[in-house]
Amino acid sequence: MDNNKISDRVIERLPKYYRYLKDLCNSQIDRVSSKTISNALNITASQVRQDLSHFGGFGQTGVGYDVEFLKNSMQEILGINKRHNAIVIGGGRIGQALISYKGFADENVFVKAVFDVETEHLSGVLGVEVYNASELEDYLSKNHVDIAIISVQKEYAEQMAKRVVDAGVKSIWNFAPTDLYFGGGVVCENINMSESLMRLIYKTKSL
Amino acid sequence: MDNNKISDRVIERLPKYYRYLKDLCNSQIDRVSSKTISNALNITASQVRQDLSHFGGFGQTGVGYDVEFLKNSMQEILGINKRHNAIVIGGGRIGQALISYKGFADENVFVKAVFDVETEHLSGVLGVEVYNASELEDYLSKNHVDIAIISVQKEYAEQMAKRVVDAGVKSIWNFAPTDLYFGGGVVCENINMSESLMRLIYKTKSL
């Protein structure tokens, strides 16, 4: 399977397939047809067949896809079969919510530490190590971190992200309301809630 | 300006333009070129010119775009020049973080109330009205709500969303880790953090 062949649009849908296949597994469902996946995910059946063909096309006419096999393949393709260590930069309400969210364990992601300029309000409440932001580089030199979660205010997001990138972190998951981009083999996923909210309002207005 | 002419890809970028134009206004910058917007937003200059042409194409060669005029036009096009009332369904950490986030006032969105099956932990702490989930329909019959923010657990998301939709709410902003779709003139924006996290891990793995 050659990653380079997979378009961004397919990558967008990949996690949806995985999540659905995981639900099927949990419901002890062994096989699923492209039609069923299509209905569940609101993606056309032909699109489903085309997308899944990128991953070996395990579907058989009349029999459908082997759910567990496809789920495990996706898990490997996505890279969530391996454990990932994360840190949270910014211990405000969003940061705290992310630290407390247990769901990320499904993706094998575990928050190890949180960094903030003020740490008093965080100590002991979240079950992760708490450090002052000034200790960031020292921590990164001593601990392997796969993902840095940025949940600071907009005006600090870029400089904090740059600090973790300079320290060798390759994955930035940004919740600050500003898009971050880094070249040179660094990946950023920006979750911009304000933009999503604007799209919601626009689409509703355009009904 | 005919909304129907605007593709989803343009709509995706629309909030990015607006946010950037707002920043320029706050910095007292009067005019901006497509090249400058291009560099700031990581969108090609020709794409910028094409996108903005949907909104009247106010750019002038050598002079650029009138920032405030374009910003105000976008604000109107997006529909965020009008006030929107929101409620939050699910007062967990994510819900609380959303209620406390002041940034949504920029989009003219104001959270008026939060609903949960347990309300003791919410009373008085968030500065919004707190109701038991059982009071949802009664509240919606007496108060105009533009946007329902769903931040309950995955297994309750669909039924809670259906309840607000049945009560006439047209905009669903979903933070539960399951995509919601409604036909019949109801708009859903799904913020799926787990999927974003999976894309981040996949892209990093594929570096």
Short mmCIF file of N, CA and C in Angstrom, two decimals, chain A residues 58-199:
data_model
loop_
_atom_site.label_atom_id
_atom_site.label_comp_id
_atom_site.label_asym_id
_atom_site.label_seq_id
_atom_site.Cartn_x
_atom_site.Cartn_y
_atom_site.Cartn_z
N PHE A 58 -10.47 -5.49 0.18
CA PHE A 58 -10.73 -6.82 0.74
C PHE A 58 -12.19 -7.27 0.50
N GLY A 59 -12.98 -6.43 -0.16
CA GLY A 59 -14.39 -6.76 -0.33
C GLY A 59 -14.62 -7.91 -1.30
N GLN A 60 -15.62 -8.75 -1.00
CA GLN A 60 -15.99 -9.83 -1.92
C GLN A 60 -17.46 -9.68 -2.26
N THR A 61 -17.76 -9.76 -3.58
CA THR A 61 -19.14 -9.58 -4.02
C THR A 61 -20.07 -10.57 -3.31
N GLY A 62 -21.16 -10.07 -2.76
CA GLY A 62 -22.14 -10.93 -2.10
C GLY A 62 -21.75 -11.31 -0.69
N VAL A 63 -20.46 -11.14 -0.39
CA VAL A 63 -19.99 -11.52 0.96
C VAL A 63 -19.61 -10.28 1.77
N GLY A 64 -19.11 -9.27 1.06
CA GLY A 64 -18.74 -8.02 1.71
C GLY A 64 -17.35 -8.06 2.30
N TYR A 65 -17.08 -7.14 3.19
CA TYR A 65 -15.75 -6.99 3.77
C TYR A 65 -15.66 -7.73 5.11
N ASP A 66 -14.49 -8.28 5.37
CA ASP A 66 -14.20 -8.88 6.67
C ASP A 66 -13.92 -7.75 7.65
N VAL A 67 -14.86 -7.51 8.57
CA VAL A 67 -14.82 -6.33 9.43
C VAL A 67 -13.53 -6.26 10.26
N GLU A 68 -13.22 -7.34 10.96
CA GLU A 68 -12.07 -7.27 11.87
C GLU A 68 -10.77 -7.12 11.09
N PHE A 69 -10.68 -7.84 9.98
CA PHE A 69 -9.46 -7.76 9.16
C PHE A 69 -9.28 -6.34 8.63
N LEU A 70 -10.38 -5.77 8.10
CA LEU A 70 -10.32 -4.41 7.56
C LEU A 70 -10.03 -3.41 8.67
N LYS A 71 -10.65 -3.60 9.83
CA LYS A 71 -10.41 -2.70 10.97
C LYS A 71 -8.94 -2.72 11.37
N ASN A 72 -8.39 -3.94 11.48
CA ASN A 72 -6.99 -4.05 11.89
C ASN A 72 -6.04 -3.46 10.84
N SER A 73 -6.40 -3.67 9.57
CA SER A 73 -5.58 -3.07 8.50
C SER A 73 -5.59 -1.56 8.61
N MET A 74 -6.79 -0.99 8.80
CA MET A 74 -6.93 0.46 8.92
C MET A 74 -6.13 0.98 10.10
N GLN A 75 -6.23 0.24 11.22
CA GLN A 75 -5.52 0.62 12.44
C GLN A 75 -4.02 0.75 12.15
N GLU A 76 -3.52 -0.21 11.38
CA GLU A 76 -2.09 -0.21 11.04
C GLU A 76 -1.78 0.92 10.06
N ILE A 77 -2.65 1.06 9.06
CA ILE A 77 -2.45 2.12 8.05
C ILE A 77 -2.46 3.48 8.73
N LEU A 78 -3.39 3.67 9.67
CA LEU A 78 -3.49 4.95 10.37
C LEU A 78 -2.33 5.16 11.33
N GLY A 79 -1.72 4.07 11.76
CA GLY A 79 -0.59 4.19 12.67
C GLY A 79 -1.00 4.24 14.13
N ILE A 80 -2.28 3.94 14.40
CA ILE A 80 -2.76 4.02 15.79
C ILE A 80 -2.64 2.67 16.50
N ASN A 81 -1.94 1.72 15.83
CA ASN A 81 -1.65 0.46 16.52
C ASN A 81 -0.46 0.64 17.47
N LYS A 82 0.27 1.77 17.29
CA LYS A 82 1.41 2.07 18.18
C LYS A 82 1.02 3.14 19.18
N ARG A 83 1.63 3.08 20.38
CA ARG A 83 1.36 4.06 21.42
C ARG A 83 2.02 5.40 21.09
N HIS A 84 1.32 6.51 21.33
CA HIS A 84 1.86 7.85 21.11
C HIS A 84 1.78 8.67 22.40
N ASN A 85 2.89 9.28 22.76
CA ASN A 85 2.92 10.16 23.93
C ASN A 85 2.62 11.60 23.51
N ALA A 86 1.75 12.25 24.27
CA ALA A 86 1.38 13.63 23.97
C ALA A 86 1.60 14.51 25.19
N ILE A 87 1.83 15.80 24.92
CA ILE A 87 1.83 16.80 25.98
C ILE A 87 0.83 17.88 25.59
N VAL A 88 0.30 18.55 26.60
CA VAL A 88 -0.64 19.65 26.37
C VAL A 88 0.05 20.95 26.77
N ILE A 89 0.06 21.91 25.85
CA ILE A 89 0.63 23.23 26.13
C ILE A 89 -0.53 24.19 26.34
N GLY A 90 -0.74 24.60 27.57
CA GLY A 90 -1.87 25.48 27.88
C GLY A 90 -2.92 24.74 28.67
N GLY A 91 -2.99 25.01 29.95
CA GLY A 91 -3.88 24.27 30.85
C GLY A 91 -5.17 25.01 31.17
N GLY A 92 -5.68 25.74 30.18
CA GLY A 92 -6.99 26.38 30.35
C GLY A 92 -8.10 25.34 30.26
N ARG A 93 -9.33 25.82 30.09
CA ARG A 93 -10.46 24.88 30.10
C ARG A 93 -10.40 23.89 28.94
N ILE A 94 -10.01 24.39 27.76
CA ILE A 94 -9.91 23.48 26.61
C ILE A 94 -8.81 22.44 26.88
N GLY A 95 -7.66 22.92 27.33
CA GLY A 95 -6.55 22.01 27.63
C GLY A 95 -6.95 20.97 28.67
N GLN A 96 -7.63 21.43 29.72
CA GLN A 96 -8.06 20.51 30.77
C GLN A 96 -9.06 19.49 30.23
N ALA A 97 -9.97 19.96 29.37
CA ALA A 97 -10.96 19.06 28.79
C ALA A 97 -10.27 17.98 27.96
N LEU A 98 -9.24 18.38 27.22
CA LEU A 98 -8.51 17.42 26.38
C LEU A 98 -7.75 16.42 27.24
N ILE A 99 -7.16 16.92 28.32
CA ILE A 99 -6.40 16.02 29.21
C ILE A 99 -7.34 14.99 29.82
N SER A 100 -8.55 15.42 30.17
CA SER A 100 -9.48 14.52 30.86
C SER A 100 -10.18 13.57 29.92
N TYR A 101 -10.15 13.88 28.61
CA TYR A 101 -10.90 13.07 27.66
C TYR A 101 -10.24 11.71 27.48
N LYS A 102 -10.96 10.66 27.90
CA LYS A 102 -10.38 9.32 27.88
C LYS A 102 -10.40 8.70 26.49
N GLY A 103 -11.21 9.28 25.61
CA GLY A 103 -11.42 8.68 24.29
C GLY A 103 -10.16 8.53 23.46
N PHE A 104 -9.16 9.38 23.73
CA PHE A 104 -7.94 9.34 22.92
C PHE A 104 -7.17 8.04 23.12
N ALA A 105 -7.44 7.34 24.22
CA ALA A 105 -6.79 6.04 24.43
C ALA A 105 -7.18 5.09 23.30
N ASP A 106 -8.35 5.29 22.69
CA ASP A 106 -8.76 4.47 21.54
C ASP A 106 -7.77 4.62 20.39
N GLU A 107 -7.15 5.81 20.30
CA GLU A 107 -6.16 6.05 19.24
C GLU A 107 -4.75 5.79 19.76
N ASN A 108 -4.68 5.19 20.97
CA ASN A 108 -3.37 4.88 21.55
C ASN A 108 -2.57 6.14 21.86
N VAL A 109 -3.27 7.22 22.17
CA VAL A 109 -2.63 8.49 22.50
C VAL A 109 -2.82 8.77 23.99
N PHE A 110 -1.73 9.08 24.66
CA PHE A 110 -1.78 9.30 26.10
C PHE A 110 -1.09 10.60 26.46
N VAL A 111 -1.82 11.47 27.15
CA VAL A 111 -1.24 12.75 27.59
C VAL A 111 -0.39 12.49 28.83
N LYS A 112 0.89 12.87 28.73
CA LYS A 112 1.83 12.61 29.82
C LYS A 112 2.02 13.83 30.72
N ALA A 113 1.92 15.02 30.14
CA ALA A 113 2.23 16.23 30.92
C ALA A 113 1.51 17.43 30.34
N VAL A 114 1.31 18.44 31.20
CA VAL A 114 0.72 19.70 30.76
C VAL A 114 1.66 20.83 31.18
N PHE A 115 1.78 21.84 30.30
CA PHE A 115 2.65 22.99 30.55
C PHE A 115 1.83 24.27 30.51
N ASP A 116 2.11 25.15 31.48
CA ASP A 116 1.42 26.43 31.51
C ASP A 116 2.30 27.44 32.23
N VAL A 117 2.02 28.72 32.00
CA VAL A 117 2.79 29.75 32.70
C VAL A 117 2.37 29.83 34.16
N GLU A 118 1.13 29.41 34.42
CA GLU A 118 0.67 29.29 35.81
C GLU A 118 0.24 27.85 36.04
N THR A 119 0.78 27.23 37.07
CA THR A 119 0.55 25.79 37.25
C THR A 119 -0.23 25.47 38.53
N GLU A 120 -0.41 26.48 39.39
CA GLU A 120 -1.07 26.21 40.69
C GLU A 120 -2.42 25.54 40.50
N HIS A 121 -3.23 26.07 39.56
CA HIS A 121 -4.60 25.58 39.40
C HIS A 121 -4.65 24.17 38.81
N LEU A 122 -3.50 23.69 38.30
CA LEU A 122 -3.49 22.39 37.63
C LEU A 122 -2.97 21.27 38.52
N SER A 123 -2.17 21.65 39.51
CA SER A 123 -1.46 20.64 40.29
C SER A 123 -2.40 19.59 40.87
N GLY A 124 -2.14 18.36 40.49
CA GLY A 124 -2.84 17.25 41.12
C GLY A 124 -4.26 17.00 40.64
N VAL A 125 -4.83 17.93 39.88
CA VAL A 125 -6.25 17.77 39.55
C VAL A 125 -6.47 16.88 38.31
N LEU A 126 -5.46 16.72 37.50
CA LEU A 126 -5.69 16.09 36.19
C LEU A 126 -5.04 14.73 36.01
N GLY A 127 -4.23 14.33 36.95
CA GLY A 127 -3.59 13.03 36.83
C GLY A 127 -2.50 12.97 35.79
N VAL A 128 -1.96 14.11 35.43
CA VAL A 128 -0.78 14.15 34.55
C VAL A 128 0.26 15.05 35.22
N GLU A 129 1.51 14.91 34.77
CA GLU A 129 2.57 15.77 35.32
C GLU A 129 2.31 17.21 34.91
N VAL A 130 2.57 18.14 35.81
CA VAL A 130 2.34 19.57 35.56
C VAL A 130 3.68 20.30 35.60
N TYR A 131 3.97 21.06 34.54
CA TYR A 131 5.24 21.80 34.49
C TYR A 131 5.00 23.25 34.11
N ASN A 132 5.91 24.11 34.56
CA ASN A 132 5.89 25.48 34.09
C ASN A 132 6.39 25.50 32.64
N ALA A 133 5.82 26.40 31.84
CA ALA A 133 6.17 26.48 30.42
C ALA A 133 7.68 26.65 30.22
N SER A 134 8.34 27.22 31.21
CA SER A 134 9.79 27.44 31.09
C SER A 134 10.57 26.12 31.09
N GLU A 135 9.92 25.05 31.56
CA GLU A 135 10.60 23.74 31.63
C GLU A 135 10.41 22.90 30.37
N LEU A 136 9.75 23.49 29.35
CA LEU A 136 9.36 22.74 28.15
C LEU A 136 10.56 22.07 27.46
N GLU A 137 11.57 22.87 27.11
CA GLU A 137 12.72 22.32 26.39
C GLU A 137 13.42 21.25 27.22
N ASP A 138 13.54 21.49 28.52
CA ASP A 138 14.21 20.52 29.39
C ASP A 138 13.44 19.20 29.39
N TYR A 139 12.12 19.30 29.48
CA TYR A 139 11.28 18.10 29.46
C TYR A 139 11.45 17.34 28.14
N LEU A 140 11.41 18.08 27.03
CA LEU A 140 11.48 17.45 25.71
C LEU A 140 12.85 16.82 25.46
N SER A 141 13.87 17.32 26.13
CA SER A 141 15.21 16.74 25.95
C SER A 141 15.32 15.42 26.71
N LYS A 142 14.43 15.22 27.69
CA LYS A 142 14.51 14.01 28.54
C LYS A 142 13.41 13.01 28.26
N ASN A 143 12.33 13.44 27.56
CA ASN A 143 11.18 12.56 27.32
C ASN A 143 10.81 12.53 25.85
N HIS A 144 10.44 11.35 25.36
CA HIS A 144 10.02 11.25 23.97
C HIS A 144 8.55 11.68 23.85
N VAL A 145 8.31 12.69 23.04
CA VAL A 145 6.96 13.20 22.83
C VAL A 145 6.61 13.12 21.35
N ASP A 146 5.53 12.43 21.03
CA ASP A 146 5.10 12.29 19.64
C ASP A 146 4.24 13.47 19.20
N ILE A 147 3.35 13.91 20.09
CA ILE A 147 2.34 14.91 19.72
C ILE A 147 2.31 16.02 20.75
N ALA A 148 2.37 17.26 20.28
CA ALA A 148 2.17 18.41 21.16
C ALA A 148 0.80 19.01 20.86
N ILE A 149 -0.02 19.08 21.89
CA ILE A 149 -1.37 19.65 21.77
C ILE A 149 -1.30 21.10 22.23
N ILE A 150 -1.60 22.02 21.31
CA ILE A 150 -1.49 23.45 21.60
C ILE A 150 -2.88 23.99 21.97
N SER A 151 -3.03 24.41 23.22
CA SER A 151 -4.33 24.98 23.64
C SER A 151 -4.10 26.27 24.41
N VAL A 152 -3.18 27.07 23.90
CA VAL A 152 -2.92 28.38 24.50
C VAL A 152 -3.72 29.44 23.74
N GLN A 153 -3.63 30.69 24.19
CA GLN A 153 -4.33 31.76 23.49
C GLN A 153 -3.67 31.99 22.13
N LYS A 154 -4.50 32.49 21.20
CA LYS A 154 -4.08 32.73 19.81
C LYS A 154 -2.69 33.36 19.69
N GLU A 155 -2.45 34.39 20.49
CA GLU A 155 -1.21 35.16 20.32
C GLU A 155 0.04 34.40 20.75
N TYR A 156 -0.12 33.31 21.50
CA TYR A 156 1.04 32.53 21.95
C TYR A 156 1.20 31.22 21.18
N ALA A 157 0.21 30.89 20.37
CA ALA A 157 0.18 29.56 19.73
C ALA A 157 1.42 29.31 18.86
N GLU A 158 1.73 30.28 18.00
CA GLU A 158 2.83 30.06 17.06
C GLU A 158 4.17 29.90 17.78
N GLN A 159 4.42 30.76 18.78
CA GLN A 159 5.73 30.68 19.45
C GLN A 159 5.85 29.39 20.26
N MET A 160 4.77 28.96 20.89
CA MET A 160 4.83 27.72 21.67
C MET A 160 5.01 26.52 20.74
N ALA A 161 4.30 26.54 19.61
CA ALA A 161 4.44 25.44 18.64
C ALA A 161 5.87 25.41 18.10
N LYS A 162 6.43 26.60 17.84
CA LYS A 162 7.80 26.67 17.31
C LYS A 162 8.78 26.08 18.31
N ARG A 163 8.53 26.32 19.59
CA ARG A 163 9.44 25.79 20.62
C ARG A 163 9.45 24.27 20.63
N VAL A 164 8.27 23.64 20.52
CA VAL A 164 8.24 22.17 20.53
C VAL A 164 8.81 21.61 19.23
N VAL A 165 8.54 22.32 18.12
CA VAL A 165 9.08 21.87 16.83
C VAL A 165 10.61 21.96 16.84
N ASP A 166 11.13 23.06 17.36
CA ASP A 166 12.59 23.22 17.46
C ASP A 166 13.19 22.13 18.35
N ALA A 167 12.41 21.64 19.27
CA ALA A 167 12.88 20.58 20.16
C ALA A 167 12.66 19.19 19.56
N GLY A 168 12.15 19.14 18.33
CA GLY A 168 12.09 17.87 17.61
C GLY A 168 10.73 17.19 17.53
N VAL A 169 9.68 17.82 18.06
CA VAL A 169 8.34 17.21 17.96
C VAL A 169 7.83 17.36 16.53
N LYS A 170 7.28 16.28 15.98
CA LYS A 170 6.88 16.26 14.56
C LYS A 170 5.39 16.46 14.33
N SER A 171 4.59 16.32 15.39
CA SER A 171 3.13 16.42 15.25
C SER A 171 2.57 17.50 16.15
N ILE A 172 1.89 18.45 15.54
CA ILE A 172 1.26 19.54 16.29
C ILE A 172 -0.25 19.44 16.11
N TRP A 173 -0.95 19.36 17.23
CA TRP A 173 -2.42 19.34 17.20
C TRP A 173 -2.87 20.65 17.82
N ASN A 174 -3.35 21.56 16.97
CA ASN A 174 -3.57 22.92 17.40
C ASN A 174 -5.04 23.27 17.63
N PHE A 175 -5.35 23.71 18.85
CA PHE A 175 -6.71 24.13 19.20
C PHE A 175 -6.83 25.64 19.34
N ALA A 176 -5.71 26.35 19.19
CA ALA A 176 -5.78 27.81 19.25
C ALA A 176 -6.44 28.33 17.98
N PRO A 177 -7.21 29.42 18.06
CA PRO A 177 -7.95 29.91 16.90
C PRO A 177 -7.07 30.62 15.87
N THR A 178 -6.02 29.95 15.44
CA THR A 178 -5.16 30.44 14.37
C THR A 178 -4.52 29.21 13.73
N ASP A 179 -4.48 29.18 12.41
CA ASP A 179 -3.91 28.00 11.75
C ASP A 179 -2.39 28.03 11.84
N LEU A 180 -1.81 26.88 12.15
CA LEU A 180 -0.36 26.75 12.19
C LEU A 180 0.10 25.89 11.04
N TYR A 181 1.20 26.29 10.42
CA TYR A 181 1.82 25.50 9.35
C TYR A 181 3.31 25.43 9.62
N PHE A 182 3.89 24.27 9.47
CA PHE A 182 5.34 24.13 9.52
C PHE A 182 5.76 23.27 8.34
N GLY A 183 6.84 23.68 7.67
CA GLY A 183 7.37 22.81 6.62
C GLY A 183 8.27 21.77 7.26
N GLY A 184 9.16 21.23 6.46
CA GLY A 184 10.24 20.40 6.98
C GLY A 184 9.82 19.22 7.82
N GLY A 185 8.88 18.45 7.30
CA GLY A 185 8.55 17.21 7.99
C GLY A 185 7.85 17.39 9.32
N VAL A 186 7.09 18.47 9.47
CA VAL A 186 6.26 18.65 10.67
C VAL A 186 4.80 18.70 10.22
N VAL A 187 3.96 17.94 10.89
CA VAL A 187 2.55 17.89 10.53
C VAL A 187 1.72 18.67 11.54
N CYS A 188 0.81 19.51 11.06
CA CYS A 188 -0.11 20.24 11.94
C CYS A 188 -1.53 19.88 11.58
N GLU A 189 -2.33 19.58 12.56
CA GLU A 189 -3.77 19.50 12.39
C GLU A 189 -4.37 20.64 13.21
N ASN A 190 -5.07 21.52 12.53
CA ASN A 190 -5.69 22.66 13.20
C ASN A 190 -7.17 22.40 13.42
N ILE A 191 -7.58 22.44 14.69
CA ILE A 191 -9.01 22.36 14.98
C ILE A 191 -9.46 23.77 15.27
N ASN A 192 -10.18 24.36 14.31
CA ASN A 192 -10.57 25.75 14.49
C ASN A 192 -12.08 25.84 14.72
N MET A 193 -12.44 25.95 15.98
CA MET A 193 -13.85 25.92 16.35
C MET A 193 -14.59 27.13 15.83
N SER A 194 -13.92 28.30 15.85
CA SER A 194 -14.60 29.50 15.36
C SER A 194 -14.96 29.36 13.89
N GLU A 195 -14.06 28.75 13.11
CA GLU A 195 -14.34 28.58 11.68
C GLU A 195 -15.50 27.61 11.47
N SER A 196 -15.52 26.55 12.26
CA SER A 196 -16.62 25.59 12.16
C SER A 196 -17.94 26.27 12.48
N LEU A 197 -17.91 27.11 13.53
CA LEU A 197 -19.11 27.84 13.94
C LEU A 197 -19.57 28.77 12.83
N MET A 198 -18.62 29.45 12.19
CA MET A 198 -18.98 30.35 11.08
C MET A 198 -19.60 29.58 9.92
N ARG A 199 -19.03 28.39 9.62
CA ARG A 199 -19.60 27.57 8.54
C ARG A 199 -21.03 27.15 8.87
#
